[in-house]
Short mmCIF file of C-alpha atoms and ligand atoms in Angstrom, two decimals:
data_model
loop_
_atom_site.label_atom_id
_atom_site.label_comp_id
_atom_site.label_asym_id
_atom_site.label_seq_id
_atom_site.Cartn_x
_atom_site.Cartn_y
_atom_site.Cartn_z
CA MET A 1 -51.77 4.33 -23.18
CA SER A 2 -52.68 7.87 -24.09
CA VAL A 3 -51.32 10.95 -22.40
CA GLN A 4 -53.54 13.96 -22.06
CA ILE A 5 -52.10 17.32 -21.05
CA ALA A 6 -55.04 19.50 -20.05
CA HIS A 7 -54.77 23.29 -19.62
CA ILE A 8 -51.36 23.08 -18.01
CA SER A 9 -49.89 26.38 -16.82
CA LYS A 10 -46.78 26.88 -14.76
CA THR A 11 -45.58 30.02 -13.02
CA PHE A 12 -42.27 30.31 -11.18
CA GLN A 13 -41.55 32.91 -8.54
CA HIS A 14 -38.15 34.64 -8.69
CA HIS A 15 -37.58 36.95 -5.74
CA GLY A 16 -41.20 38.07 -5.77
CA VAL A 17 -41.36 38.41 -9.56
CA SER A 18 -43.53 35.78 -11.15
CA GLN A 19 -42.66 34.30 -14.53
CA THR A 20 -45.21 32.37 -16.52
CA VAL A 21 -43.24 29.60 -18.17
CA LEU A 22 -46.13 27.58 -19.57
CA ASP A 23 -49.44 29.07 -20.58
CA GLN A 24 -52.46 26.85 -21.13
CA ILE A 25 -50.86 23.86 -22.78
CA ASP A 26 -53.29 21.36 -24.25
CA LEU A 27 -52.01 18.25 -25.96
CA THR A 28 -53.12 14.67 -26.37
CA VAL A 29 -50.70 11.94 -27.35
CA GLN A 30 -52.31 8.76 -28.63
CA LYS A 31 -51.23 5.31 -27.63
CA GLY A 32 -48.20 4.26 -29.63
CA GLU A 33 -47.67 7.71 -31.08
CA PHE A 34 -44.24 9.36 -31.35
CA VAL A 35 -44.69 13.06 -30.61
CA SER A 36 -41.88 15.62 -30.51
CA ILE A 37 -41.99 18.88 -28.66
CA LEU A 38 -39.84 21.38 -30.52
CA GLY A 39 -38.99 24.88 -29.41
CA PRO A 40 -36.22 27.37 -28.68
CA SER A 41 -34.31 26.84 -25.47
CA GLY A 42 -35.97 28.37 -22.43
CA CYS A 43 -39.51 27.95 -23.80
CA GLY A 44 -40.46 25.48 -21.06
CA LYS A 45 -40.03 22.12 -22.79
CA SER A 46 -38.21 20.53 -19.84
CA THR A 47 -40.69 22.01 -17.41
CA LEU A 48 -43.57 20.50 -19.37
CA LEU A 49 -41.90 17.11 -19.49
CA THR A 50 -41.16 17.03 -15.75
CA ILE A 51 -44.79 17.94 -15.13
CA VAL A 52 -45.89 14.95 -17.23
CA ALA A 53 -43.32 12.83 -15.37
CA GLY A 54 -44.93 13.94 -12.11
CA LEU A 55 -41.69 15.46 -10.77
CA THR A 56 -43.00 19.04 -10.90
CA ALA A 57 -46.50 20.14 -9.95
CA PRO A 58 -48.26 22.43 -12.44
CA THR A 59 -49.67 25.75 -11.23
CA SER A 60 -52.95 24.81 -12.88
CA GLY A 61 -54.29 22.09 -15.13
CA LYS A 62 -53.72 18.38 -15.01
CA VAL A 63 -52.12 15.45 -16.74
CA LEU A 64 -54.15 12.33 -17.44
CA VAL A 65 -52.62 9.01 -18.33
CA ASN A 66 -55.22 6.64 -19.75
CA GLY A 67 -57.89 8.98 -18.47
CA LYS A 68 -56.59 8.93 -14.88
CA GLU A 69 -55.07 12.02 -13.33
CA ILE A 70 -51.46 11.55 -12.27
CA LYS A 71 -50.50 12.27 -8.66
CA GLY A 72 -46.72 12.09 -8.95
CA PRO A 73 -44.01 10.09 -10.64
CA GLY A 74 -44.72 6.47 -11.49
CA SER A 75 -43.24 3.55 -13.37
CA ASP A 76 -45.98 3.80 -16.03
CA ARG A 77 -43.90 6.72 -17.37
CA GLY A 78 -40.21 6.07 -18.00
CA VAL A 79 -38.00 9.15 -18.21
CA VAL A 80 -34.74 9.63 -20.08
CA PHE A 81 -32.99 12.86 -19.09
CA GLN A 82 -30.46 14.87 -21.04
CA GLN A 83 -27.75 13.57 -18.73
CA ALA A 84 -27.83 9.81 -18.46
CA ALA A 85 -28.28 10.02 -14.66
CA LEU A 86 -26.86 6.54 -14.14
CA PHE A 87 -25.91 5.67 -10.58
CA PRO A 88 -22.10 5.59 -10.46
CA TRP A 89 -21.95 3.14 -7.53
CA LEU A 90 -23.75 0.47 -9.58
CA THR A 91 -22.55 -1.44 -12.63
CA VAL A 92 -24.30 -1.03 -15.96
CA GLU A 93 -26.29 -4.20 -15.34
CA GLU A 94 -27.26 -3.16 -11.81
CA ASN A 95 -28.40 0.21 -13.13
CA VAL A 96 -30.78 -1.46 -15.54
CA MET A 97 -31.95 -3.80 -12.77
CA PHE A 98 -32.57 -0.82 -10.48
CA PRO A 99 -36.26 -0.29 -11.34
CA LEU A 100 -36.90 -4.04 -11.25
CA LYS A 101 -35.31 -5.19 -8.03
CA LYS A 102 -38.21 -4.26 -5.80
CA LYS A 103 -40.66 -6.01 -8.10
CA MET A 104 -39.21 -9.41 -8.91
CA PRO A 105 -36.61 -11.95 -7.80
CA LYS A 106 -33.02 -11.03 -8.56
CA GLU A 107 -32.46 -13.68 -11.21
CA GLU A 108 -35.52 -12.61 -13.12
CA ALA A 109 -34.51 -8.94 -12.90
CA LYS A 110 -31.08 -9.80 -14.20
CA LYS A 111 -32.50 -11.71 -17.13
CA LYS A 112 -34.76 -8.81 -18.01
CA ALA A 113 -31.93 -6.30 -17.67
CA HIS A 114 -29.88 -8.32 -20.14
CA GLU A 115 -32.74 -8.36 -22.62
CA TYR A 116 -32.89 -4.57 -22.60
CA LEU A 117 -29.13 -4.18 -22.69
CA ALA A 118 -29.16 -6.36 -25.79
CA MET A 119 -31.80 -4.07 -27.26
CA VAL A 120 -29.41 -1.11 -27.01
CA GLN A 121 -26.49 -3.33 -28.09
CA LEU A 122 -24.51 -3.12 -24.87
CA SER A 123 -24.63 -6.71 -23.61
CA GLN A 124 -20.87 -6.98 -23.38
CA TYR A 125 -20.67 -3.95 -21.09
CA ALA A 126 -22.95 -5.35 -18.36
CA LYS A 127 -20.20 -5.52 -15.74
CA HIS A 128 -18.66 -2.14 -16.47
CA SER A 129 -19.00 0.97 -14.37
CA PRO A 130 -20.87 3.88 -15.95
CA HIS A 131 -17.76 6.08 -15.87
CA GLU A 132 -16.00 3.63 -18.16
CA LEU A 133 -18.56 4.23 -20.93
CA SER A 134 -18.77 7.03 -23.50
CA GLY A 135 -21.59 9.56 -23.35
CA GLY A 136 -23.54 7.83 -26.11
CA MET A 137 -23.23 4.44 -24.41
CA GLN A 138 -24.33 5.90 -21.08
CA GLN A 139 -27.40 7.34 -22.73
CA ARG A 140 -28.18 3.93 -24.22
CA VAL A 141 -27.96 2.37 -20.76
CA SER A 142 -30.29 5.08 -19.51
CA ILE A 143 -32.78 4.18 -22.25
CA ALA A 144 -32.48 0.49 -21.36
CA ARG A 145 -33.12 1.34 -17.71
CA ALA A 146 -36.25 3.33 -18.55
CA LEU A 147 -37.49 0.53 -20.82
CA ALA A 148 -36.74 -2.18 -18.26
CA MET A 149 -39.69 -1.25 -16.08
CA ASP A 150 -41.81 -1.66 -19.17
CA PRO A 151 -43.58 1.71 -19.05
CA GLU A 152 -46.16 2.36 -21.71
CA VAL A 153 -45.00 5.94 -22.05
CA LEU A 154 -41.44 7.07 -22.58
CA LEU A 155 -40.62 10.70 -21.81
CA MET A 156 -37.34 11.89 -23.29
CA ASP A 157 -35.78 15.30 -22.63
CA GLU A 158 -33.22 16.10 -25.33
CA PRO A 159 -31.67 12.68 -24.73
CA PHE A 160 -29.15 13.06 -27.54
CA GLY A 161 -28.52 16.78 -27.13
CA ALA A 162 -25.06 16.37 -25.64
CA LEU A 163 -23.77 13.86 -28.18
CA ASP A 164 -21.77 14.27 -31.36
CA GLU A 165 -23.47 14.06 -34.75
CA GLN A 166 -22.47 10.47 -35.65
CA THR A 167 -23.44 9.04 -32.29
CA ARG A 168 -26.68 10.92 -32.36
CA SER A 169 -27.61 9.61 -35.76
CA ARG A 170 -26.86 6.02 -34.68
CA LEU A 171 -28.99 6.44 -31.58
CA HIS A 172 -31.83 7.74 -33.74
CA GLU A 173 -31.82 4.39 -35.51
CA VAL A 174 -31.66 2.49 -32.24
CA LEU A 175 -34.58 4.48 -30.84
CA GLU A 176 -36.62 4.14 -34.01
CA LYS A 177 -36.22 0.37 -33.93
CA ILE A 178 -37.11 0.20 -30.23
CA TRP A 179 -40.19 2.27 -30.85
CA ILE A 180 -41.30 0.05 -33.74
CA ASP A 181 -40.60 -3.15 -31.77
CA THR A 182 -42.10 -2.12 -28.43
CA LYS A 183 -44.89 0.21 -29.61
CA LYS A 184 -44.27 2.61 -26.76
CA THR A 185 -45.93 5.99 -26.62
CA ILE A 186 -43.09 8.50 -26.83
CA LEU A 187 -43.03 12.16 -25.91
CA PHE A 188 -39.72 13.49 -27.12
CA VAL A 189 -38.32 16.94 -26.36
CA THR A 190 -35.78 18.45 -28.72
CA HIS A 191 -34.57 21.75 -30.10
CA SER A 192 -33.36 20.14 -33.31
CA ILE A 193 -35.79 20.43 -36.22
CA GLN A 194 -34.07 17.65 -38.15
CA GLU A 195 -34.24 15.29 -35.22
CA ALA A 196 -37.93 15.94 -34.78
CA LEU A 197 -38.63 15.43 -38.49
CA LYS A 198 -36.64 12.24 -38.64
CA LEU A 199 -38.36 10.56 -35.73
CA SER A 200 -41.86 11.81 -35.06
CA ASP A 201 -45.42 11.22 -36.19
CA ARG A 202 -46.31 14.68 -35.04
CA ILE A 203 -44.31 17.77 -34.07
CA ILE A 204 -45.60 20.24 -31.51
CA VAL A 205 -43.89 23.58 -32.08
CA MET A 206 -43.65 25.74 -29.01
CA GLY A 207 -43.17 29.48 -28.80
CA THR A 208 -41.61 31.27 -25.89
CA ARG A 209 -42.49 33.92 -23.28
CA PRO A 210 -44.77 32.47 -22.26
CA GLY A 211 -44.25 28.92 -23.47
CA ARG A 212 -47.23 27.87 -25.54
CA ILE A 213 -48.07 25.73 -28.54
CA ILE A 214 -47.85 27.73 -31.77
CA ASP A 215 -48.22 24.99 -34.34
CA GLU A 216 -48.68 21.30 -34.82
CA ILE A 217 -47.26 19.43 -37.78
CA GLU A 218 -48.14 15.90 -38.90
CA VAL A 219 -45.24 14.04 -40.44
CA SER A 220 -46.57 10.98 -42.20
CA PHE A 221 -43.62 9.71 -44.25
CA PRO A 222 -42.84 6.03 -43.73
CA ARG A 223 -39.67 5.09 -41.88
CA PRO A 224 -36.76 5.05 -42.29
CA ARG A 225 -37.04 8.49 -43.78
CA ASP A 226 -33.69 8.82 -45.49
CA GLU A 227 -35.32 8.71 -48.95
CA PHE A 228 -37.54 11.69 -48.18
CA ARG A 229 -34.78 14.21 -47.59
CA LYS A 230 -36.18 16.61 -50.17
CA GLN A 231 -39.69 16.67 -48.77
CA LEU A 232 -38.41 16.92 -45.22
CA ALA A 233 -36.27 19.90 -46.22
CA GLU A 234 -39.46 21.74 -47.12
CA TYR A 235 -40.92 21.02 -43.71
CA GLU A 236 -37.69 22.12 -42.14
CA GLU A 237 -37.80 25.46 -43.88
CA ARG A 238 -41.36 26.02 -42.81
CA ILE A 239 -40.62 25.27 -39.14
CA GLN A 240 -37.47 27.36 -39.29
CA LYS A 241 -39.51 30.39 -40.33
CA LEU A 242 -41.96 29.77 -37.55
CA LEU A 243 -39.22 29.59 -34.92
CA LYS A 244 -37.34 32.53 -36.33
CA SER A 245 -40.28 34.84 -35.84
CA GLU A 246 -40.46 33.59 -32.23
CA ILE A 247 -36.79 34.27 -31.60
CA ASP A 248 -37.01 37.66 -33.28
CA LYS A 249 -39.87 38.49 -30.97
CA VAL A 250 -37.73 37.68 -27.92
CA VAL A 251 -34.83 39.74 -29.22
CA LYS A 252 -37.14 42.69 -29.86
CA GLU A 253 -38.62 42.43 -26.38
CA GLU A 254 -35.17 42.38 -24.85
CA GLU A 255 -34.06 45.40 -26.88
CA SER A 256 -37.08 47.46 -25.93
CA TYR A 257 -36.62 46.41 -22.30
CA ALA A 258 -32.99 47.54 -22.41
CA ALA A 259 -33.93 50.79 -24.16
CA GLY A 260 -36.72 51.53 -21.68
CA ARG A 261 -34.46 51.33 -18.64
CA MET C 1 11.35 9.44 -10.37
CA GLN C 2 13.79 12.33 -10.28
CA GLN C 3 11.83 13.77 -7.40
CA VAL C 4 12.28 10.58 -5.37
CA VAL C 5 16.03 10.55 -6.03
CA LYS C 6 16.29 14.19 -4.99
CA ARG C 7 14.43 13.47 -1.77
CA ILE C 8 16.53 10.45 -0.87
CA ILE C 9 19.71 12.45 -1.39
CA PHE C 10 18.30 15.33 0.67
CA TYR C 11 17.28 13.18 3.62
CA ALA C 12 20.51 11.17 3.60
CA ALA C 13 22.53 14.39 3.53
CA ALA C 14 20.43 15.99 6.29
CA LEU C 15 20.85 12.96 8.55
CA GLY C 16 24.57 12.86 7.86
CA ILE C 17 25.04 16.55 8.67
CA TRP C 18 22.88 16.21 11.79
CA GLU C 19 24.93 13.24 13.01
CA ALA C 20 28.19 15.03 12.24
CA ILE C 21 27.25 18.25 14.02
CA VAL C 22 26.05 16.46 17.16
CA LYS C 23 29.19 14.30 17.31
CA LEU C 24 31.67 17.10 16.43
CA LEU C 25 30.23 19.62 18.88
CA ASN C 26 29.86 16.87 21.44
CA ILE C 27 26.23 17.76 22.20
CA LYS C 28 24.74 15.50 24.89
CA ALA C 29 21.95 13.14 23.86
CA VAL C 30 19.74 14.56 26.66
CA VAL C 31 19.77 17.91 24.88
CA PHE C 32 19.77 16.90 21.24
CA PRO C 33 20.21 13.25 20.23
CA ALA C 34 21.94 12.19 17.02
CA PRO C 35 20.12 10.03 14.45
CA SER C 36 22.18 7.03 15.56
CA ASP C 37 21.00 7.51 19.18
CA ILE C 38 17.40 7.70 18.01
CA PHE C 39 17.79 4.57 15.93
CA GLN C 40 19.37 2.77 18.88
CA ALA C 41 16.52 3.82 21.20
CA LEU C 42 13.90 2.59 18.74
CA TRP C 43 15.82 -0.64 18.20
CA ASN C 44 15.90 -1.32 21.93
CA GLY C 45 12.22 -0.43 22.30
CA PHE C 46 11.19 -2.88 19.60
CA ALA C 47 13.65 -5.54 20.77
CA ASP C 48 12.19 -5.65 24.30
CA LEU C 49 8.67 -5.34 22.82
CA THR C 50 7.69 -2.30 24.91
CA LEU C 51 7.07 -0.23 21.77
CA VAL C 52 5.11 -3.10 20.23
CA TYR C 53 2.76 -3.19 23.23
CA ASP C 54 2.49 0.60 23.11
CA LEU C 55 1.53 0.50 19.46
CA LEU C 56 -1.03 -2.23 20.04
CA ALA C 57 -2.58 -0.39 22.98
CA SER C 58 -2.75 2.90 21.07
CA PHE C 59 -4.25 1.29 18.01
CA GLN C 60 -6.85 -0.52 20.05
CA ARG C 61 -8.08 2.74 21.60
CA LEU C 62 -8.01 4.42 18.23
CA ALA C 63 -9.97 1.63 16.57
CA ILE C 64 -12.68 1.60 19.22
CA GLY C 65 -12.89 5.38 19.21
CA LEU C 66 -13.01 5.65 15.43
CA VAL C 67 -15.70 3.01 14.99
CA ILE C 68 -17.90 4.83 17.50
CA ALA C 69 -17.10 8.20 15.90
CA LEU C 70 -17.89 7.03 12.38
CA ILE C 71 -21.21 5.47 13.36
CA LEU C 72 -22.23 8.42 15.51
CA GLY C 73 -21.06 10.98 12.94
CA THR C 74 -22.96 9.23 10.15
CA VAL C 75 -26.18 9.11 12.14
CA LEU C 76 -25.89 12.72 13.30
CA GLY C 77 -24.97 13.94 9.82
CA VAL C 78 -28.03 12.24 8.34
CA VAL C 79 -30.30 13.63 11.06
CA PHE C 80 -28.98 17.18 10.60
CA ALA C 81 -29.27 16.95 6.82
CA LYS C 82 -32.83 15.65 7.00
CA SER C 83 -34.34 17.74 9.79
CA LYS C 84 -34.18 21.48 9.38
CA VAL C 85 -35.38 22.12 12.92
CA ILE C 86 -32.68 19.98 14.50
CA ASP C 87 -30.07 21.37 12.12
CA ASP C 88 -30.97 24.98 12.96
CA THR C 89 -30.81 24.30 16.69
CA ILE C 90 -28.47 21.50 17.77
CA GLY C 91 -26.72 21.55 14.39
CA SER C 92 -25.49 25.08 14.97
CA LEU C 93 -23.37 23.74 17.84
CA ILE C 94 -21.25 21.52 15.62
CA LEU C 95 -19.11 24.22 14.03
CA PRO C 96 -18.12 25.98 17.28
CA LEU C 97 -17.41 22.61 18.90
CA GLN C 98 -15.33 21.62 15.89
CA SER C 99 -13.12 24.68 16.32
CA VAL C 100 -12.10 23.50 19.81
CA PRO C 101 -9.25 20.93 19.82
CA SER C 102 -10.77 17.80 21.33
CA ILE C 103 -7.90 17.39 23.81
CA VAL C 104 -9.08 20.38 25.87
CA TRP C 105 -12.05 18.28 26.99
CA LEU C 106 -9.73 15.85 28.77
CA PRO C 107 -10.06 17.43 32.23
CA LEU C 108 -13.83 17.01 32.03
CA ALA C 109 -13.50 13.53 30.59
CA ILE C 110 -11.27 12.55 33.53
CA ILE C 111 -13.88 13.76 35.99
CA TRP C 112 -16.63 11.85 34.17
CA PHE C 113 -14.79 8.62 33.43
CA GLY C 114 -11.66 8.67 35.60
CA LEU C 115 -8.12 8.66 34.25
CA ASN C 116 -8.54 5.52 32.19
CA GLU C 117 -9.24 4.07 28.75
CA LYS C 118 -12.71 5.54 28.64
CA ALA C 119 -11.49 9.11 29.01
CA ILE C 120 -9.00 8.67 26.17
CA ILE C 121 -11.52 6.98 23.90
CA PHE C 122 -13.96 9.79 24.68
CA ILE C 123 -11.45 12.32 23.32
CA VAL C 124 -10.91 10.24 20.17
CA VAL C 125 -14.66 9.91 19.65
CA LEU C 126 -15.19 13.63 20.13
CA GLY C 127 -12.47 14.57 17.64
CA GLY C 128 -13.73 12.12 15.01
CA THR C 129 -17.48 12.50 15.40
CA LEU C 130 -17.64 16.22 14.70
CA VAL C 131 -15.81 16.14 11.34
CA MET C 132 -17.68 13.01 10.30
CA THR C 133 -20.98 14.73 11.12
CA LEU C 134 -20.08 17.85 9.14
CA ASN C 135 -19.03 15.88 6.08
CA MET C 136 -21.95 13.51 6.18
CA ARG C 137 -24.37 16.40 6.47
CA THR C 138 -22.83 18.11 3.42
CA GLY C 139 -22.82 14.81 1.53
CA ILE C 140 -26.51 14.14 2.08
CA LYS C 141 -27.46 17.72 1.31
CA SER C 142 -25.53 17.89 -1.94
CA VAL C 143 -26.85 14.76 -3.62
CA PRO C 144 -27.45 15.77 -7.26
CA PRO C 145 -31.24 16.16 -7.77
CA ILE C 146 -30.88 14.33 -11.08
CA TYR C 147 -30.26 11.09 -9.14
CA THR C 148 -33.25 11.47 -6.86
CA ASN C 149 -35.48 12.55 -9.73
CA ALA C 150 -34.45 9.57 -11.83
CA ALA C 151 -35.09 7.22 -8.90
CA ARG C 152 -38.49 8.74 -8.18
CA THR C 153 -39.61 7.94 -11.72
CA MET C 154 -38.72 4.32 -10.94
CA ASP C 155 -41.00 4.08 -7.91
CA TYR C 156 -38.44 4.87 -5.22
CA SER C 157 -39.46 7.21 -2.43
CA GLY C 158 -39.03 7.73 1.30
CA PHE C 159 -36.84 5.15 2.99
CA SER C 160 -35.99 3.13 -0.13
CA LEU C 161 -34.95 6.32 -1.90
CA PHE C 162 -32.68 7.12 1.02
CA THR C 163 -31.00 3.73 1.31
CA HIS C 164 -30.66 3.09 -2.43
CA VAL C 165 -29.83 6.54 -3.75
CA ILE C 166 -29.23 9.36 -1.28
CA PHE C 167 -26.89 7.48 1.03
CA PRO C 168 -24.74 5.86 -1.67
CA ALA C 169 -24.57 9.18 -3.52
CA ALA C 170 -23.12 10.74 -0.35
CA ILE C 171 -20.33 8.19 0.03
CA PRO C 172 -17.54 10.38 -1.42
CA HIS C 173 -18.19 12.90 1.37
CA ALA C 174 -18.37 10.09 3.92
CA VAL C 175 -14.93 8.87 2.86
CA THR C 176 -13.48 12.36 3.26
CA GLY C 177 -15.18 12.56 6.65
CA ALA C 178 -13.65 9.25 7.72
CA ARG C 179 -10.20 10.40 6.64
CA LEU C 180 -10.48 13.60 8.65
CA ALA C 181 -11.96 11.70 11.59
CA TRP C 182 -8.89 9.50 11.62
CA ALA C 183 -6.57 12.52 11.51
CA PHE C 184 -8.39 14.31 14.35
CA GLY C 185 -8.74 11.09 16.32
CA TRP C 186 -5.03 10.35 16.01
CA ARG C 187 -4.08 13.79 17.30
CA GLY C 188 -6.55 13.57 20.16
CA LEU C 189 -5.29 10.11 21.05
CA MET C 190 -1.64 11.16 21.26
CA GLY C 191 -2.52 14.23 23.30
CA SER C 192 -4.60 12.37 25.84
CA GLU C 193 -2.15 9.48 26.12
CA LEU C 194 0.53 11.95 27.18
CA LEU C 195 -1.58 12.59 30.25
CA SER C 196 -2.61 9.02 30.96
CA THR C 197 -1.23 5.74 32.26
CA GLY C 198 0.32 3.18 29.94
CA PRO C 199 0.83 1.36 27.82
CA GLY C 200 0.53 3.60 24.78
CA LEU C 201 2.78 5.57 22.46
CA GLY C 202 1.93 8.90 24.06
CA TYR C 203 2.41 7.52 27.55
CA THR C 204 5.85 6.10 26.73
CA LEU C 205 6.83 9.41 25.17
CA LYS C 206 5.98 11.20 28.41
CA PHE C 207 7.74 8.50 30.43
CA ALA C 208 10.91 8.81 28.33
CA SER C 209 10.84 12.56 28.71
CA ASP C 210 10.59 12.26 32.52
CA PHE C 211 13.75 10.17 32.46
CA GLY C 212 15.55 12.51 30.07
CA ASP C 213 15.61 9.93 27.29
CA MET C 214 15.38 12.42 24.42
CA ALA C 215 16.46 9.83 21.88
CA LEU C 216 13.36 7.78 22.63
CA VAL C 217 11.20 10.92 22.69
CA MET C 218 12.31 11.84 19.18
CA GLY C 219 12.05 8.24 18.07
CA ILE C 220 8.41 8.12 19.15
CA ILE C 221 7.68 11.46 17.50
CA PHE C 222 9.10 9.94 14.34
CA ILE C 223 6.80 6.90 14.69
CA ILE C 224 3.77 9.11 15.26
CA ALA C 225 4.54 11.10 12.11
CA LEU C 226 5.22 7.97 10.10
CA ILE C 227 1.95 6.32 11.09
CA GLY C 228 0.05 9.52 10.38
CA ILE C 229 1.49 9.74 6.88
CA LEU C 230 1.28 6.05 6.06
CA VAL C 231 -2.35 5.63 7.05
CA ASP C 232 -3.33 8.71 5.11
CA LEU C 233 -1.31 7.90 2.00
CA VAL C 234 -1.61 4.15 1.83
CA PHE C 235 -5.16 3.83 3.07
CA PHE C 236 -7.39 6.87 2.93
CA SER C 237 -5.98 8.75 -0.06
CA ARG C 238 -6.23 5.60 -2.15
CA ILE C 239 -9.81 4.87 -1.19
CA GLU C 240 -10.75 8.49 -1.67
CA LYS C 241 -9.24 8.59 -5.14
CA LYS C 242 -10.93 5.35 -6.16
CA VAL C 243 -14.33 6.50 -4.94
CA MET C 244 -13.99 9.93 -6.54
CA LYS C 245 -13.13 8.31 -9.85
CA LYS C 246 -15.98 5.84 -9.72
CA TRP C 247 -18.49 8.48 -8.68
CA GLY C 248 -17.41 10.57 -11.68
CA LEU C 249 -16.06 13.41 -9.53
CA LEU C 250 -12.58 13.36 -11.07
CA GLU C 251 -11.97 14.44 -14.62
CA GLN C 252 -10.82 11.48 -16.75
N1 ADP V 1 -37.17 25.32 -10.79
C1 ADP V 1 -37.25 26.48 -11.45
N2 ADP V 1 -37.35 27.65 -10.77
C2 ADP V 1 -37.45 28.82 -11.42
N3 ADP V 1 -37.43 28.94 -12.74
C3 ADP V 1 -37.34 27.85 -13.50
C4 ADP V 1 -37.23 26.55 -12.89
N4 ADP V 1 -37.15 25.63 -13.87
C5 ADP V 1 -37.19 26.32 -15.04
N5 ADP V 1 -37.31 27.64 -14.82
C6 ADP V 1 -37.41 28.68 -15.86
O1 ADP V 1 -38.36 28.27 -16.79
C7 ADP V 1 -37.99 28.61 -18.12
C8 ADP V 1 -38.08 27.39 -19.00
O2 ADP V 1 -37.11 26.43 -18.63
P1 ADP V 1 -37.02 25.00 -19.28
O3 ADP V 1 -38.29 24.28 -19.06
O4 ADP V 1 -35.79 24.36 -18.78
O5 ADP V 1 -36.85 25.35 -20.83
P2 ADP V 1 -36.32 24.45 -22.01
O6 ADP V 1 -36.24 23.04 -21.56
O7 ADP V 1 -37.32 24.65 -23.12
O8 ADP V 1 -35.00 25.01 -22.41
C9 ADP V 1 -36.59 29.20 -18.03
O9 ADP V 1 -36.70 30.60 -18.14
C10 ADP V 1 -36.12 28.82 -16.65
O10 ADP V 1 -35.31 29.84 -16.12
MG1 MG V 2 -34.52 21.74 -21.41
#
């Protein structure tokens, strides 16, 4: 299932002042592709992802999934947020069953939920409450929940941003394996260059004020990419430069704004 | 542990001194009863079952009143949280009403219902409903958007979103509302029973006072306090803590 983001712009109003957060974003993600959106914080990555999820309406432009314009959120697009957003009143298993219970008999939903919990290696925690799990485990449950409704597209907004380095690196492996096994189309938001390089087929680099696409980088090394550290380091340097000039631009703008007051 | 020991010593000493002063100064029990008089009065009351019937009668009114208050408060809270028009109009009445002790409505309640069970239950309902409404409204309004957003991406909307996400997410506030409803209901109940016919704890208190039985009066005050504390500590505080923990609202 391909995702097409067509001329998306988004403007927010703050007390009568309008702020253009996204300016004319065009991007097509092919079926089965893993695409990362990389950019400094505040450049509108989350806004773009919630627009694709159908949770926020764009000011102009549209999002097409398989050629059809989206009208709101839908189970064809699973979303994993930065916070796991598990429902605390449900057990781990019930959380994963949550998207299924309106669609199939309970027993079937349960069986499916257990399949996906096994995929994120949490089968033995099915009966636990979310608050009894660590942050990394909660995020795995959240991934299992999004996968359980079998969406063709997975939208992930800095899903590992709040986790420590070791946990994050383990979850990268888990996600990579899931992606290879399930062939989902993944749109992955991050502000970590290394994360993007490790996981994606293609990296969309965004600049800020207004948020727009400034570069697009194909990463075609086979996975797992641990052997290509040296080559990836070159990419990293190149992207770093690109982002630095963006951040410098923001700093300069802020300084001249402060000086002009 | 030390705290408990300190308290036990304090209360034992206080009771001892109280008893000693009353006996030494020969103060009459009608004016200020000694702990032993109070104990004796309670003993007699329980032995001839009058206090047992009073307790049962009071609890029955309270239970009926609270059930009505909790249901009504939940419904009203949801309506106010969901409809801005109703909230801006009728909803603006809740806070001023809440600042009036429910017992002051008793004269009106007596005119409407007569001096009977219904009038007392009305006071309990009034006291409980308002706090339950306020808490339920806050609970529904402060559901974290992250929950509703996540649910919407899983094909929940409208009524199913409400029953499966918004309402359960508001339960911690509902529990607090229920606890306060009990506290207000209990106060309203005792107040209105003072002015009613028996049986009932409040009624017997008034009856004892009319006959100058201050030992029984203080004994009943003691029971009222004890029940108030026990229900809060043993029942509501525990549930509240459990829910808060499960809902991730307490730090680990
Ligand atoms: N609901 C909103 N109302 C107003 N401004 C918003 C809203 N959501 C985001 N913004 C603004 O849009 C900009 C981009 O935010 P966001 O998409 O969260 O960036 P990122 O995810 O890249 O850090 C920020 O300046 C933020 O203040
Ligand atoms: Mg963000």
